[in-house]
CSV table of C-alpha atoms and ligand atoms in Angstrom, one decimal:
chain,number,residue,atom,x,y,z
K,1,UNK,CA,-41.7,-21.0,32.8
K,2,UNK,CA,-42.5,-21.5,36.3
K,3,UNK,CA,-39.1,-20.5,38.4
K,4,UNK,CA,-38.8,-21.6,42.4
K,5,UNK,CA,-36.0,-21.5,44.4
K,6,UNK,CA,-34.9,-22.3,47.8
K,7,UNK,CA,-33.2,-19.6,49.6
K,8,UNK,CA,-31.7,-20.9,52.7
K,9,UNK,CA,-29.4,-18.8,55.1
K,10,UNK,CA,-26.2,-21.3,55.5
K,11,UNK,CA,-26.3,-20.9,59.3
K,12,UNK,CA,-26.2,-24.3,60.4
K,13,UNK,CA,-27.2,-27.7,59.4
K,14,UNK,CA,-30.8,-28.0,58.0
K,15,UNK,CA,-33.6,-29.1,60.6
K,16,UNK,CA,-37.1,-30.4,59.2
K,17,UNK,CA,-39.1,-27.4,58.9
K,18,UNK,CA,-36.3,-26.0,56.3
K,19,UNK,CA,-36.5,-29.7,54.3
K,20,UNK,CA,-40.5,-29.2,54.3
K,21,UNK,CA,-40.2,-25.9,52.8
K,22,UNK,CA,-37.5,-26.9,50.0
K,23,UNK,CA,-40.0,-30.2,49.4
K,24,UNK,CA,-42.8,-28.0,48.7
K,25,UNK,CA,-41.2,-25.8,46.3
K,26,UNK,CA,-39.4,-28.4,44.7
K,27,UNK,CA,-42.5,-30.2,43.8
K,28,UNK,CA,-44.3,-27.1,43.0
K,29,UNK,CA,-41.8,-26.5,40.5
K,30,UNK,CA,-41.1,-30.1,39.1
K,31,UNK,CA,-44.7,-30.8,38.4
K,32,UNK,CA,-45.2,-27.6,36.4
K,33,UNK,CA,-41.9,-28.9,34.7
K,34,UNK,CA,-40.3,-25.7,35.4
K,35,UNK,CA,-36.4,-24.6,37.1
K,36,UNK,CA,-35.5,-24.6,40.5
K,37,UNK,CA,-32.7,-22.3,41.3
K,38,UNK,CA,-31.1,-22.8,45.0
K,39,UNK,CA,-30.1,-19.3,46.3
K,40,UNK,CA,-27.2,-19.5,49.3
K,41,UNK,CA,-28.3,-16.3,51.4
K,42,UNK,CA,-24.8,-16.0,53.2
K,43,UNK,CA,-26.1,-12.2,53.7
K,44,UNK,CA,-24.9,-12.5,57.8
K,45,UNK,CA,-21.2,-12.8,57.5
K,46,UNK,CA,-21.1,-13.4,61.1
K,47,UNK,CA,-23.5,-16.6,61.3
K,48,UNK,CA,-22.8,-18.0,57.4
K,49,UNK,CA,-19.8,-20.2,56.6
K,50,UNK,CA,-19.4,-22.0,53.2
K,51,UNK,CA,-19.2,-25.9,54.7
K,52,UNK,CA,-23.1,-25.0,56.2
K,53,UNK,CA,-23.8,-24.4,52.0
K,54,UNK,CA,-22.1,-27.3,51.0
K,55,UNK,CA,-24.0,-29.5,53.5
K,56,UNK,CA,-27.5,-27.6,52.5
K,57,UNK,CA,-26.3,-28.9,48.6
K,58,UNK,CA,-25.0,-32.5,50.4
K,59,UNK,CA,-28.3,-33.1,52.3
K,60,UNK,CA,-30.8,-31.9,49.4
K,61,UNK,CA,-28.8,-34.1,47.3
K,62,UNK,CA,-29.2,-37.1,49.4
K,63,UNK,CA,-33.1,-36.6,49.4
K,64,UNK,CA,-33.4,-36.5,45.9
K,65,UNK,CA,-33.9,-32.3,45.5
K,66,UNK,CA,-32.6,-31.6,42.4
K,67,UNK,CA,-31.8,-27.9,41.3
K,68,UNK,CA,-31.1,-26.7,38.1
K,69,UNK,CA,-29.1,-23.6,38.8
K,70,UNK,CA,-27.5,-21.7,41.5
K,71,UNK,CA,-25.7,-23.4,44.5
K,72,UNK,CA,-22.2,-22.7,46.1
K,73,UNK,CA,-20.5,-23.6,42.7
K,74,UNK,CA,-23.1,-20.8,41.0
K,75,UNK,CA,-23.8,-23.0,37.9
K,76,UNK,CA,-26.2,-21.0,36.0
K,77,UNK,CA,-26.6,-17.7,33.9
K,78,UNK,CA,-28.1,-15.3,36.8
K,79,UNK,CA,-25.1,-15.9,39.1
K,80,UNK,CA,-23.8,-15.6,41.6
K,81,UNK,CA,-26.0,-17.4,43.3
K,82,UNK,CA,-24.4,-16.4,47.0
K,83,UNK,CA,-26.2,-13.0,48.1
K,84,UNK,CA,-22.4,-12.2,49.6
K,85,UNK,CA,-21.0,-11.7,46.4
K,86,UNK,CA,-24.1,-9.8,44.6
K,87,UNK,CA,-23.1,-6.1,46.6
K,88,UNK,CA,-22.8,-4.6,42.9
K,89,UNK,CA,-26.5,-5.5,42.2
K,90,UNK,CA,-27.8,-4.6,45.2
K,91,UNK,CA,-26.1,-1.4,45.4
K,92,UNK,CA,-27.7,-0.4,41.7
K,93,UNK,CA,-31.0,-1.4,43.0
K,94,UNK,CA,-30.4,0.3,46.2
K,95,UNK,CA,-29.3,3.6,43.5
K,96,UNK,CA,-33.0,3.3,41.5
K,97,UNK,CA,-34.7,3.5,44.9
K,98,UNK,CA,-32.9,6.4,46.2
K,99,UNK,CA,-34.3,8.1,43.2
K,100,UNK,CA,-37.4,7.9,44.1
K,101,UNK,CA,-36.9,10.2,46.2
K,102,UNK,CA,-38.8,8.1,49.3
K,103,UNK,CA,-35.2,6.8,51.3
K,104,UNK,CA,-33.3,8.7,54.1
K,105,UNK,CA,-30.6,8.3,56.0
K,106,UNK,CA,-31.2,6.6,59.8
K,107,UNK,CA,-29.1,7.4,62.8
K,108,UNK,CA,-31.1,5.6,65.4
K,109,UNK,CA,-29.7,3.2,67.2
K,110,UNK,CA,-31.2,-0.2,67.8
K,111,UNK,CA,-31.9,0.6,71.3
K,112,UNK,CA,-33.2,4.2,70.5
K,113,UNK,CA,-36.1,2.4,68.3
K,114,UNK,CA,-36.7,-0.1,70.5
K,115,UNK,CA,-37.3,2.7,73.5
K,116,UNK,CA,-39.9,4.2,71.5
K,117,UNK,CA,-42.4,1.3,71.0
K,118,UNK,CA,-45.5,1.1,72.3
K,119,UNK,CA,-46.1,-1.1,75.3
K,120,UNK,CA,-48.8,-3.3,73.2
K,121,UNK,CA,-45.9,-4.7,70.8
K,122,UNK,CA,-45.2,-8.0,72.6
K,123,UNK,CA,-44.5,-10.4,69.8
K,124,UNK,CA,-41.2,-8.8,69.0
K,125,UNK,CA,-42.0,-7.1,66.3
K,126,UNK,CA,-40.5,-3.1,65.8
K,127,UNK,CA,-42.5,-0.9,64.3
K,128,UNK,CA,-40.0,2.3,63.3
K,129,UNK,CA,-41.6,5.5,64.5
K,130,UNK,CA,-40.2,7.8,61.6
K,131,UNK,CA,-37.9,9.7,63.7
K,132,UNK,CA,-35.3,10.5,61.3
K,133,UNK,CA,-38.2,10.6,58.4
K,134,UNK,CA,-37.5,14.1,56.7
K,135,UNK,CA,-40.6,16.3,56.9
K,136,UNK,CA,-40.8,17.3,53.0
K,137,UNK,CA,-40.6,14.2,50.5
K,138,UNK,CA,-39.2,13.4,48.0
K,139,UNK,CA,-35.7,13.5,49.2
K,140,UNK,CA,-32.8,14.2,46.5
K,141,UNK,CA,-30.1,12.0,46.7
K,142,UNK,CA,-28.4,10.8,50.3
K,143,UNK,CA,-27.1,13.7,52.4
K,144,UNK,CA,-23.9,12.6,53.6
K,145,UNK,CA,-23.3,13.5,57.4
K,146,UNK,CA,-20.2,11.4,57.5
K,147,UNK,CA,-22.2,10.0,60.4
K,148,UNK,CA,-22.6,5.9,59.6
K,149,UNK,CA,-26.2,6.1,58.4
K,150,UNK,CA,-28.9,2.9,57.6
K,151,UNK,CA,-30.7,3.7,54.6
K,152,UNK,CA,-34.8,3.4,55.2
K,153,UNK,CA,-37.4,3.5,52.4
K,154,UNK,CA,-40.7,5.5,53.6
K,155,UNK,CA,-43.8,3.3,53.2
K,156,UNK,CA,-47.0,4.5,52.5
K,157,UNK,CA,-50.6,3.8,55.0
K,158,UNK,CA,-52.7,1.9,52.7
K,159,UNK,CA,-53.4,-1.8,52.4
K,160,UNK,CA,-51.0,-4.1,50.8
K,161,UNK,CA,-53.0,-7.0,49.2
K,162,UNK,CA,-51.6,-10.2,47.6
K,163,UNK,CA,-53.4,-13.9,47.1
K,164,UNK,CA,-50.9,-16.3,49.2
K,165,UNK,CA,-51.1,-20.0,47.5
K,166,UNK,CA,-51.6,-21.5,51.1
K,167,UNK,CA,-53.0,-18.9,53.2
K,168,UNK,CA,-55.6,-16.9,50.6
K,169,UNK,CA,-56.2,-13.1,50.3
K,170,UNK,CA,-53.6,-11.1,53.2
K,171,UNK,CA,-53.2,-7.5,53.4
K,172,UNK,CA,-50.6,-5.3,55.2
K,173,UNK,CA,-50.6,-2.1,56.2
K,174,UNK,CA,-46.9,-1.1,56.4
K,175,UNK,CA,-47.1,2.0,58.2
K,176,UNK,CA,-48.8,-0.4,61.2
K,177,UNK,CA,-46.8,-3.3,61.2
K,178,UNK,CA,-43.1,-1.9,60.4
K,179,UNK,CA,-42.8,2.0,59.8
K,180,UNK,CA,-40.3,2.5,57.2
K,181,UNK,CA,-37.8,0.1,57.2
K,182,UNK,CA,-34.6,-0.9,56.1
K,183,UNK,CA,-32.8,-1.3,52.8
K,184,UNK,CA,-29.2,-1.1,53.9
K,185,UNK,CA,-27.4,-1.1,57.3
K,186,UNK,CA,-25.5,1.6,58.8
K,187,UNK,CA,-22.6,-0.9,59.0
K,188,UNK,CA,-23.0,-1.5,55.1
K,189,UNK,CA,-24.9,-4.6,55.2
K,190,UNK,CA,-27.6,-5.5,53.0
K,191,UNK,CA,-31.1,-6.1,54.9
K,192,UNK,CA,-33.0,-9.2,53.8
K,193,UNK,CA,-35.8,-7.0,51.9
K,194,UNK,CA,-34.0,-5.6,49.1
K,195,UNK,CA,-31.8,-8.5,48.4
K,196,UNK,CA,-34.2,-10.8,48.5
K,197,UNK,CA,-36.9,-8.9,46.0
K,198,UNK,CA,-33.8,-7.7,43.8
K,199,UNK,CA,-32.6,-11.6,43.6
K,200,UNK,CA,-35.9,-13.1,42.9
K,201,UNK,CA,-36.5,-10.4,40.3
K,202,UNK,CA,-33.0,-10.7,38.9
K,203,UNK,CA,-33.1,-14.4,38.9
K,204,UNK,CA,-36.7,-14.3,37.2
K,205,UNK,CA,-38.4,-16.1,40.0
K,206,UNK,CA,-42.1,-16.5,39.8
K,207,UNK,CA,-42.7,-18.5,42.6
K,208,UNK,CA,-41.6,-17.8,46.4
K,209,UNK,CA,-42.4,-20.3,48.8
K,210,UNK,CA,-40.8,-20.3,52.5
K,211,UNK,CA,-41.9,-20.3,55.7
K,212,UNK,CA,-44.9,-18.5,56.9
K,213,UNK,CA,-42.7,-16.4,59.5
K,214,UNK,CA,-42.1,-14.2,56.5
K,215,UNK,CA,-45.5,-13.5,55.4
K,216,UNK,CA,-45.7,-10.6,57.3
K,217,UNK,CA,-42.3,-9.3,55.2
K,218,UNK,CA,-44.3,-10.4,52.0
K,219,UNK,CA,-45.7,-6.3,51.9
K,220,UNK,CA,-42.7,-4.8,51.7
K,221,UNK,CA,-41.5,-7.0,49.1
K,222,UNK,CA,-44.4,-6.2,47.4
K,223,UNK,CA,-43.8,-2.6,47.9
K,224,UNK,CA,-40.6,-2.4,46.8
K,225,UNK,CA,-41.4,-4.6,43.4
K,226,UNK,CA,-43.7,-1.8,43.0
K,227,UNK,CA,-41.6,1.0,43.2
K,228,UNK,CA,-38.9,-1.1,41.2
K,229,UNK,CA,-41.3,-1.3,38.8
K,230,UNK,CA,-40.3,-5.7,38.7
K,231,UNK,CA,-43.3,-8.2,38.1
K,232,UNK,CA,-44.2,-9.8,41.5
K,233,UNK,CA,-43.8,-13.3,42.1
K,234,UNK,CA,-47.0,-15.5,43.4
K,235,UNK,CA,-46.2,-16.4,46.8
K,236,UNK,CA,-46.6,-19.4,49.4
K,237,UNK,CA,-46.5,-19.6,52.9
K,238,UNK,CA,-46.0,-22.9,54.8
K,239,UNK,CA,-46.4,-23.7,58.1
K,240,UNK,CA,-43.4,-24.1,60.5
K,241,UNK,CA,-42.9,-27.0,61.7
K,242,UNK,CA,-42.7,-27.1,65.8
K,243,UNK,CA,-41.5,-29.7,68.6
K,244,UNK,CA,-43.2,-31.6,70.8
K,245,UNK,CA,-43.2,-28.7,72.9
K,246,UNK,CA,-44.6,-26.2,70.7
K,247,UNK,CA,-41.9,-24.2,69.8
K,248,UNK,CA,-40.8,-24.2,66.6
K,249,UNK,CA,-37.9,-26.2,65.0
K,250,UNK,CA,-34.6,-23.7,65.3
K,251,UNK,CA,-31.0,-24.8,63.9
K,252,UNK,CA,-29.5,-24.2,67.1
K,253,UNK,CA,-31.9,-27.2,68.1
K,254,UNK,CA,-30.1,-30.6,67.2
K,255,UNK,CA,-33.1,-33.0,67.3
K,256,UNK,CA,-34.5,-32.7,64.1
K,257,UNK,CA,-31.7,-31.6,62.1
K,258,UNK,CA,-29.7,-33.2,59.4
K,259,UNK,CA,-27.3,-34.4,61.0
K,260,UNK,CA,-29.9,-36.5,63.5
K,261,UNK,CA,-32.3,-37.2,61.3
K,262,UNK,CA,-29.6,-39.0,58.3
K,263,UNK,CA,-28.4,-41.3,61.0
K,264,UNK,CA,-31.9,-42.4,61.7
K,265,UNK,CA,-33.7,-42.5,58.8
K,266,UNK,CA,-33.7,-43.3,55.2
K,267,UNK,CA,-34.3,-40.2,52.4
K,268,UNK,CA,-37.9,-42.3,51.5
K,269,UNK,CA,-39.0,-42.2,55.1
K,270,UNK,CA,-38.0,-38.1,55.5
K,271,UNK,CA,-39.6,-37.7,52.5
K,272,UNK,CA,-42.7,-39.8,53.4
K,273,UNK,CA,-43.3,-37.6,56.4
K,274,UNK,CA,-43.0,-34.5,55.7
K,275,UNK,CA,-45.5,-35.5,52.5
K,276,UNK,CA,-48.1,-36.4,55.1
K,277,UNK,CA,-47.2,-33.2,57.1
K,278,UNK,CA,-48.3,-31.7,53.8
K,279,UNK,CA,-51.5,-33.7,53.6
K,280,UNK,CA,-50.2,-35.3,50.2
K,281,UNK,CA,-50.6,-38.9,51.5
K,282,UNK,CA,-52.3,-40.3,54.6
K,283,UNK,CA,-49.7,-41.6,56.4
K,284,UNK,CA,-45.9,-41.4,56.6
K,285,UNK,CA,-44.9,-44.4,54.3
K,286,UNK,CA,-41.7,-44.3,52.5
K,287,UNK,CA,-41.9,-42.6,49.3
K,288,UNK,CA,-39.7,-40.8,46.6
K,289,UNK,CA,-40.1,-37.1,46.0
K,290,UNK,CA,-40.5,-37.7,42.3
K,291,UNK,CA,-43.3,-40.1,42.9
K,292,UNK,CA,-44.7,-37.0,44.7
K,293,UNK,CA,-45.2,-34.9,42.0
K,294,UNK,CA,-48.5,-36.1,40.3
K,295,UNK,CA,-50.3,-35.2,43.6
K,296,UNK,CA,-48.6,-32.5,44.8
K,297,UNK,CA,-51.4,-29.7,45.2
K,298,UNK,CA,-51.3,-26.5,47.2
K,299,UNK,CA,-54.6,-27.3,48.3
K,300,UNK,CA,-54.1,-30.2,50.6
K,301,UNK,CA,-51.2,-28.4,52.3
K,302,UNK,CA,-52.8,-27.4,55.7
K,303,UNK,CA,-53.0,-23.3,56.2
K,304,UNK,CA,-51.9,-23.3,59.9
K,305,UNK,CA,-49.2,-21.4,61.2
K,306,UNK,CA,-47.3,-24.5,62.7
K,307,UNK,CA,-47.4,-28.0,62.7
K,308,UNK,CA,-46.0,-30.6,65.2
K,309,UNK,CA,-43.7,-32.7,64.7
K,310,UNK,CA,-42.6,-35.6,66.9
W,1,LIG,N1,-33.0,-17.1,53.9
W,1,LIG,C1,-34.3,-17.2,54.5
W,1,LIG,C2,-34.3,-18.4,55.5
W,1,LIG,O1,-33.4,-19.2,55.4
W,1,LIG,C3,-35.4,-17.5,53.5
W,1,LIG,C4,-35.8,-16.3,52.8
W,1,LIG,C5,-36.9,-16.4,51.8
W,1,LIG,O2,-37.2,-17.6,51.4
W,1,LIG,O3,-37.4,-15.4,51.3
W,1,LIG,O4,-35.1,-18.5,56.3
C-alpha cells in the first residue's frame, strides 16, 4: 500500500511552502487510496515545543488534511510518532551501522571543520574533510576516549543515483558534496539522516515528498538504506515556495504563515492556490482538497527549485 507522511519540525507555526508540501503528499497518497502517517520531528529540543505540533495537527485539520496515523497523540501501530521519544530505535539502528565497521568517532569542532573548507564553498554547504577518518577500515566497535565524540559514517566516491518524481534522474557523489557525515551528535543528539531513514523505514513509508532543499540529503539516505539493508522509498522533491522578494518562505517570517493566512482566507481559497502553484488547475479558485484528487499528477507539478508567491 502506498505510505506518505508529512514530517514537519514543530518549530513554529506553518507558512505556505510547508502547507504545499503536506498538499502534495496528501493527494499523492489519497488518490492511490493509500495511509498517510504525520511524523512530528521534535528532533531540536531547543527550537520544538508541543503547542507548535498541536497547531501543525489544528491547521491541517482545518484544510481538510486528513492522516491516518501518527500525530502528537501517536494513534497508530508504528508509534511514537514524535522522533523525541524514538532514542531506543535510533540507538539500535545507530548499533547495526557501527557494525559495519564504516563509523568513527569525531572530535572536531564546528569551527575546526568549517576552517578547513575550501574557498569555492559559498552556498553554505560543509563538506567534512575526513580528519578524524581512521586510516584502516573497517573500524571495530566505538573506541571510547571519554572525550564527547559525534559519530560519522564514512561514505564512499561513487555516484548515488535515484529517479526523483518531480525532478527526474539525480546523482550524488557523497565524498564531493558532504564527506562523511553525521549520525549522532557529540552532545547525544540524533542528526536528521539516520532518524529520518530509520523512521520512514520503521514506519513502512514508500513515499517521501518534502521540499526540494533536501534533495541534496536524498544520497545519504539512500546510502544508509543500503547499508541498513531497508527498501528505499520513491522520492519527491517540490519546489519552495519564495516571497515577493525572492527568498524563500521561513517560519520566522509571519506573512504567509498560519496564523496570517487563517485570518484572511478561507481553507478552499489556500487550497485553491497552492493547487495552481502546483499546476493542478489554471487559476486559484476555491476548491476542496478531496476534489483535488482525481487530477492530482506529479507531472503537472512544475520542477523548479522555487516558486513565488505573492
Ligand atoms: N522535518 C523536516 C522539515 O520540517 C522535513 C524532513 C523530511 O521530510 O524528510 O523541513
Amino acid at each position: 500500500m502506498k505510505t506518505g507522511r508529512f514530517a514537519p519540525s514543530p518549530t513554529g507555526r506553518m507558512h505556505l511552502g510547508n502547507l504545499f508540501t503536506a498538499l502534495l503528499s496528501w493527494l499523492s497518497v489519497r488518490k492511490a487510496g493509500g495511509r498517510w502517517i504525520l511524523r512530528i520531528e521534535d528532533l531540536d529540543p531547543q527550537r520544538s515545543r508541543m503547542e507548535y505540533a498541536r497547531q501543525i495537527e489544528d491547521d491541517l485539520d482545518w484544510l481538510g488534511l486528513s492522516w491516518d496515523e501518527g500525530g502528537v497523540d501517536g494513534s497508530g501501530s508504528h508509534g511514537p510518532y514524535c522522533q523525541s521519544m524514538r532514542h531506543d530505535i535510533y540507538a539500535g539502528a545507530l548499533d547495526s551501522l557501527v557494525a559495519t565497521g564504516l563509523t568513527y568517532p569525531c572530535y572536531c569542532r564546528r569551527a575546526d571543520i568549517l576552517a578547513t573548507q575550501a574557498p569555492h564553498q559559498s552556498d553554505g554547504r560543509v563538506i567534512y574533510a575526513g580528519t578524524c577518518r581512521p586510516r584502516h577500515l573497517p573500524v571495530s566497535g566505538l573506541a571510547d576516549s571519554g572525550r564527547p565524540a559525534s559519530t560519522r559514517i564514512c561514505v564512499p566516491d561513487e555516484e548515488i543515483g535515484f529517479v526523483d518524481g518531480v525532478f527526474g534522474r539525480r546523482t550524488a557523489n557523497l565524498t564531493q558534496e558532504c564527506g562523511d557525515f553525521v549520525l549522532r551528535r557529540a552532545d547525544g543528539a540524533w542528526a536528521y539522516q539516520l532518524a529520518v531513514v530509520v523512521d520512514d523505514a520503521m514506519m513502512g513509508v514508500t513515499e517521501v515528498v518534502r521540499g526540494c532543499d533536501l534533495l541534496l540529503s536524498t544520497a545519504q539516505q539512500l546510502y544508509l538504506y543500503r547499508l541498513s539493508g531497508w527498501t528505499a522509498p520513491d522520492y519527491a522533491h517540490v519546489p519552495l515556495l519564495c516571497n515577493a522578494a525572492g527568498q524563500r518562505l521561513s517560519k520566522r517570517d509571519m506573512s504567509l504563515n498560519m496564523a496570517q493566512l487563517r485570518t484572511r482566507f478561507t481553507p478552499g481559497q489556500i487550497i485553491g492556490r497552492l493547487a495552481a502553484l502546483a499546476g493542478l488547475i489554471s487559476g486559484p479558485e476555491s476548491c476542496r482538497a478531496d476534489e483535488l484528487v482525481g487530477i492530482f499528477d506529479w507531472n503537472r507539478v512544475p520542477a523548479v527549485p522555487s516558486v513565488i508567491v505573492e
